[in-house]
Coordinates of C-alpha atoms in Angstrom, one line a residue:
M232 CA 86.1 23.2 86.3
M233 CA 82.8 21.0 85.3
K234 CA 80.2 23.1 85.4
G235 CA 78.7 20.5 87.8
D236 CA 81.4 21.8 90.3
S237 CA 81.0 25.5 89.7
M238 CA 80.4 28.4 91.8
I239 CA 77.6 30.9 91.2
S240 CA 77.9 34.8 91.8
I241 CA 74.4 36.0 92.8
I242 CA 74.7 40.0 92.7
T243 CA 71.9 42.4 93.8
P244 CA 72.0 46.2 94.2
V245 CA 70.0 47.8 96.9
Y246 CA 68.9 51.2 98.1
N247 CA 66.6 51.7 100.9
E248 CA 65.1 48.2 100.9
E249 CA 65.2 47.3 104.6
E250 CA 62.0 45.3 104.4
N251 CA 62.7 43.0 101.3
I252 CA 66.5 42.0 102.6
N253 CA 65.4 38.7 104.3
C254 CA 62.5 38.0 101.8
F255 CA 65.1 38.1 98.8
Y256 CA 67.6 36.1 101.5
D257 CA 65.3 33.5 102.1
A258 CA 64.1 32.8 98.9
V259 CA 67.8 32.8 97.1
T260 CA 69.0 30.4 100.1
A261 CA 66.3 28.0 99.3
V262 CA 66.6 28.0 96.0
M263 CA 70.4 27.4 95.7
K264 CA 70.2 24.8 98.2
Q265 CA 67.9 23.2 95.6
V266 CA 70.4 23.6 93.0
G267 CA 73.1 22.2 95.2
M268 CA 75.8 24.4 93.8
D269 CA 78.1 26.1 95.4
Y270 CA 77.5 30.2 95.5
E271 CA 77.9 33.2 97.1
L272 CA 75.4 36.3 97.5
I273 CA 76.8 39.8 97.0
Y274 CA 74.5 42.9 98.6
V275 CA 75.8 45.9 97.0
N276 CA 74.2 48.5 99.2
D277 CA 74.3 51.8 97.2
G278 CA 73.9 54.5 99.9
S279 CA 70.9 53.4 101.5
R280 CA 69.6 55.8 104.1
D281 CA 67.4 53.4 106.1
G282 CA 68.5 50.0 107.7
T283 CA 69.8 48.4 104.7
E284 CA 73.4 48.4 105.8
K285 CA 72.5 47.0 109.1
E286 CA 70.5 44.1 107.8
I287 CA 73.1 42.8 105.2
S288 CA 75.7 43.2 107.6
R289 CA 74.2 40.9 109.7
L290 CA 73.3 38.6 107.1
A291 CA 77.3 38.6 106.3
A292 CA 78.2 37.9 109.9
A293 CA 75.8 34.5 110.0
D294 CA 76.0 33.1 106.5
P295 CA 79.6 32.8 104.9
H296 CA 77.7 32.8 101.6
V297 CA 77.0 36.4 101.9
R298 CA 79.0 39.4 101.0
A299 CA 77.9 42.7 102.3
V300 CA 79.4 45.8 100.4
S301 CA 78.4 49.3 101.0
L302 CA 79.3 52.1 98.6
A303 CA 80.2 55.9 100.0
R304 CA 77.3 57.3 98.4
N305 CA 74.7 56.7 95.9
F306 CA 76.4 56.0 92.6
G307 CA 73.0 54.7 91.0
H308 CA 71.9 51.4 90.0
Q309 CA 74.0 50.9 86.9
I310 CA 77.3 51.6 89.1
A311 CA 76.2 49.3 92.2
L312 CA 75.4 46.4 89.6
T313 CA 78.8 46.9 87.9
C314 CA 80.8 46.8 91.4
G315 CA 78.9 43.7 92.1
M316 CA 80.0 42.3 88.9
D317 CA 83.5 43.4 89.3
L318 CA 83.7 41.5 92.9
S319 CA 82.2 38.7 92.1
S320 CA 84.2 35.3 92.0
G321 CA 82.0 32.9 90.6
D322 CA 82.2 30.8 87.5
A323 CA 79.1 32.6 86.1
I324 CA 77.1 35.4 87.7
I325 CA 73.2 36.3 88.1
T326 CA 72.3 39.7 88.5
L327 CA 68.6 40.6 89.7
D328 CA 67.0 43.4 92.0
G329 CA 66.1 42.6 95.3
D330 CA 62.6 43.5 95.6
M331 CA 61.2 40.3 94.5
Q332 CA 60.2 41.4 90.7
H333 CA 63.2 39.4 89.8
P334 CA 62.2 36.0 91.1
P335 CA 64.8 33.9 92.7
A336 CA 62.8 31.0 91.6
L337 CA 63.9 31.2 87.9
I338 CA 67.5 30.9 88.7
P339 CA 67.5 27.0 88.3
A340 CA 66.3 27.8 84.5
L341 CA 68.9 30.2 83.9
I342 CA 71.7 27.8 85.3
A343 CA 70.2 25.1 83.1
R344 CA 70.8 27.1 79.8
W345 CA 74.1 28.0 81.3
Q346 CA 74.6 24.7 81.5
E347 CA 73.6 23.8 77.9
G348 CA 76.6 26.1 76.8
Y349 CA 74.9 29.3 76.7
D350 CA 77.2 32.1 77.6
I351 CA 74.6 34.9 78.5
V352 CA 71.1 34.0 79.6
Q353 CA 69.1 37.2 79.3
T354 CA 65.5 37.1 81.1
V355 CA 62.4 39.2 79.3
R356 CA 59.5 40.5 80.9
E357 CA 56.3 39.5 79.7
T358 CA 54.3 41.2 81.7
T359 CA 54.7 43.2 85.4
E360 CA 51.9 43.4 87.8
N361 CA 50.9 46.7 88.7
A362 CA 52.7 48.3 85.6
S363 CA 50.5 51.5 85.0
L364 CA 49.6 51.9 80.8
F365 CA 51.8 54.7 80.5
K366 CA 54.9 52.7 82.1
R367 CA 54.1 49.9 79.1
V368 CA 53.4 52.2 76.4
T369 CA 56.6 54.2 76.8
S370 CA 58.8 51.1 77.6
A371 CA 57.7 49.0 74.4
A372 CA 58.2 52.3 72.2
Y373 CA 61.9 53.0 73.7
Y374 CA 63.0 49.6 72.8
K375 CA 61.5 50.2 69.2
L376 CA 63.5 53.5 69.3
M377 CA 66.7 52.2 70.8
N378 CA 66.9 49.3 68.2
A379 CA 66.1 51.8 65.4
I380 CA 69.2 53.8 66.1
S381 CA 71.9 51.9 67.3
A382 CA 73.8 49.0 66.3
T383 CA 73.6 47.5 69.5
P384 CA 71.1 45.0 69.7
V385 CA 68.6 45.9 73.2
V386 CA 66.4 42.8 73.9
P387 CA 62.7 44.5 73.8
G388 CA 61.2 43.9 77.5
G389 CA 64.8 42.7 78.8
S390 CA 65.9 43.5 82.4
D391 CA 69.3 43.5 84.2
F392 CA 68.1 40.1 85.5
R393 CA 70.5 37.7 83.5
L394 CA 73.3 35.3 83.8
M395 CA 76.7 35.8 82.5
D396 CA 79.4 33.0 82.1
R397 CA 82.8 34.4 83.5
K398 CA 84.5 34.4 79.9
A399 CA 81.5 36.8 78.8
L400 CA 82.0 38.9 82.3
S401 CA 85.9 39.2 81.7
V402 CA 84.7 40.9 78.6
F403 CA 82.3 42.8 80.1
R404 CA 84.6 44.5 82.8
R405 CA 86.8 46.2 80.2
F406 CA 83.9 48.8 79.3
R407 CA 84.3 51.7 81.8
E408 CA 82.3 54.1 81.0
H409 CA 80.9 56.2 83.7
S410 CA 77.3 56.9 82.2
R411 CA 76.6 53.0 81.9
F412 CA 73.5 51.0 80.2
I413 CA 74.2 47.7 81.1
R414 CA 71.7 45.7 78.3
G415 CA 73.0 47.8 75.7
I416 CA 76.8 46.7 76.8
V417 CA 75.7 43.2 76.9
G418 CA 73.6 42.8 74.0
G419 CA 76.6 44.1 72.0
L420 CA 79.0 41.6 73.5
G421 CA 78.2 38.5 71.0
F422 CA 79.0 35.3 72.6
R423 CA 75.9 32.4 72.7
Q424 CA 73.3 34.8 73.8
T425 CA 69.6 33.3 74.6
T426 CA 66.5 34.5 76.3
L427 CA 63.9 33.8 79.2
S428 CA 60.8 35.2 79.6
F429 CA 59.1 35.4 83.0
K430 CA 56.1 37.4 84.5
A431 CA 57.1 39.8 86.9
P432 CA 55.1 40.2 90.4
A433 CA 54.5 42.6 92.4
R434 CA 57.3 44.3 94.6
H435 CA 57.3 42.6 97.7
A436 CA 57.5 45.4 100.2
G437 CA 57.8 49.0 100.1
T438 CA 58.0 51.3 97.0
S439 CA 59.9 51.2 93.8
K440 CA 63.0 53.7 94.1
F441 CA 63.6 54.0 90.3
S442 CA 62.0 57.5 89.7
L443 CA 60.4 59.3 86.7
R444 CA 63.8 61.0 86.8
K445 CA 65.9 58.2 87.2
M446 CA 64.0 56.4 84.4
L447 CA 64.4 59.3 81.8
H448 CA 68.4 59.5 83.0
L449 CA 69.1 55.9 82.0
A450 CA 67.0 56.3 79.1
M451 CA 69.1 58.7 78.0
D452 CA 72.1 57.4 78.9
G453 CA 71.0 54.5 76.7
I454 CA 70.6 56.3 73.5
I455 CA 73.5 58.7 73.8
T456 CA 75.7 55.9 74.9
N457 CA 74.5 53.2 72.0
S458 CA 74.2 55.7 69.2
T459 CA 75.5 58.9 67.2
V460 CA 72.0 59.2 65.5
P461 CA 71.0 62.0 67.4
L462 CA 74.2 64.0 66.4
R463 CA 73.8 62.9 62.7
L464 CA 70.2 64.3 63.0
T465 CA 71.5 67.8 63.9
F466 CA 73.0 67.9 60.5
Y467 CA 69.9 66.8 58.6
I468 CA 67.8 69.4 60.5
G469 CA 70.3 72.1 59.4
F470 CA 70.0 70.7 55.9
L471 CA 66.2 71.3 56.1
G472 CA 66.6 74.5 57.5
A473 CA 68.7 75.5 54.7
F474 CA 66.1 74.5 51.9
A475 CA 63.4 76.2 54.1
G476 CA 65.5 79.1 54.5
L477 CA 66.1 79.2 50.5
L478 CA 62.3 79.1 50.3
M479 CA 62.0 82.2 52.7
I480 CA 64.8 84.1 50.9
I481 CA 62.4 83.5 47.6
Y482 CA 59.4 84.8 49.4
V483 CA 61.0 87.6 50.8
C484 CA 62.6 88.7 47.6
Y485 CA 59.2 88.7 45.9
C486 CA 57.8 90.7 48.5
H487 CA 60.5 93.3 48.2
I488 CA 60.0 93.5 44.9
A489 CA 56.1 93.9 45.3
G490 CA 56.8 96.8 47.3
I491 CA 55.1 95.1 50.6
T492 CA 57.7 95.1 53.0
V493 CA 59.3 97.4 55.7
P494 CA 62.7 98.9 55.0
G495 CA 65.1 96.8 56.6
W496 CA 62.6 93.5 56.7
S497 CA 63.7 91.6 53.6
T498 CA 67.9 92.2 54.9
T499 CA 67.1 90.9 58.3
V500 CA 64.8 87.8 57.6
I501 CA 67.7 86.8 54.9
L502 CA 70.1 86.9 57.0
L503 CA 68.5 84.9 60.2
A504 CA 67.5 82.5 57.0
I505 CA 70.7 81.9 56.0
F506 CA 73.0 81.9 59.4
G507 CA 70.4 80.3 61.1
S508 CA 70.4 77.3 59.0
V509 CA 74.7 77.6 58.4
N510 CA 74.8 77.3 62.4
L511 CA 72.5 74.3 62.5
M512 CA 74.7 72.7 59.7
A513 CA 77.8 73.5 61.3
L514 CA 76.6 72.0 64.5
G515 CA 75.8 69.0 62.7
I516 CA 79.2 68.5 61.5
L517 CA 81.1 69.4 64.9
G518 CA 78.7 66.9 66.2
E519 CA 79.5 64.2 64.1
Y520 CA 83.4 64.8 65.2
I521 CA 82.3 65.0 68.7
G522 CA 80.5 61.7 68.5
R523 CA 83.9 60.1 67.2
I524 CA 86.0 61.9 70.1
F525 CA 83.2 60.1 72.2
E526 CA 83.5 57.0 71.2
E527 CA 87.7 56.8 71.3
T528 CA 87.1 58.0 74.9
K529 CA 85.4 55.3 76.1
Q530 CA 88.4 53.1 75.5
R531 CA 86.5 50.1 74.7
P532 CA 88.5 47.2 73.2
L533 CA 88.5 47.0 69.5
Y534 CA 87.6 43.6 69.5
W535 CA 87.6 40.2 71.3
L536 CA 87.7 36.4 71.1
A537 CA 85.0 34.0 72.2
S538 CA 87.8 31.0 72.0
D539 CA 91.1 30.6 71.1
S540 CA 92.8 27.0 70.6
K541 CA 96.0 28.2 71.8
E542 CA 94.7 29.8 74.9
T543 CA 93.9 27.9 78.1
E544 CA 92.2 30.7 80.6
P545 CA 89.3 32.8 79.3
D546 CA 90.2 35.7 80.7
R547 CA 92.9 36.3 78.5
S548 CA 91.5 35.6 75.4
C549 CA 90.6 39.8 74.9
T550 CA 92.5 41.5 72.4
G551 CA 92.7 45.3 73.3
R552 CA 94.4 48.0 71.6

């Protein structure tokens, strides 16, 4: 199928976004009429407690382009996003949030990059209106930390606003870990990737449902699921602890010889220094093995193909275990 005749799946997870549903729908509809391509708009209701489900159901009943999906409970943004990606049927998908901070007006530019031959088009936030200094500083520091400790590249300022070709999506669907950091997974897929910068406007209505607790949880998922460096650090800390313990033992022996200790103090401190450092080293070694087990239990494919002259269907171009 030529890309000019292709269908685009637009996926947005929503959680208590009743006030934004119609504005987002109007914007996407107008943009896709301008693009002139067939499309589907998949709303994934992530266990909302307001009128979100009612609003997306009404739109689905009135417009055949709209699909309304509701999860049984709140599973979180990354799982809701994954659900929409699993259910999509387009030749390319575009994922974006429904609060208008991911501007639908950028959709034609994403599609244009895809038509140039890119499999993944990742948007990058240059600035975000009303973003606090704390959020900007911690976000920049987090991306630097992630790229320092992980072999998986994560684009600084990247978001879950992106386009993926069906070929790349087919591989992504094979990553089924529950603790998901989609930016990290997509960053490690390979294929032909490019970026597109944008300035994120303020929310259209309501307040952000992404609390500090949820941001910290997502940040931890990003580190844990993409790096075993924290486990290895435990071993290094144990080694440094053993060295410090050795210095402490020398000091304690000096104090004992000089007769400036109370009975039993020397023995207690030496035992604590030895076994404390040994315990840390042992935990670090165990952490290395647990890290290997952790990587295996993800059951990710060992490798996948970007193309194959003998293969005609991209969905079958992956080689697993």
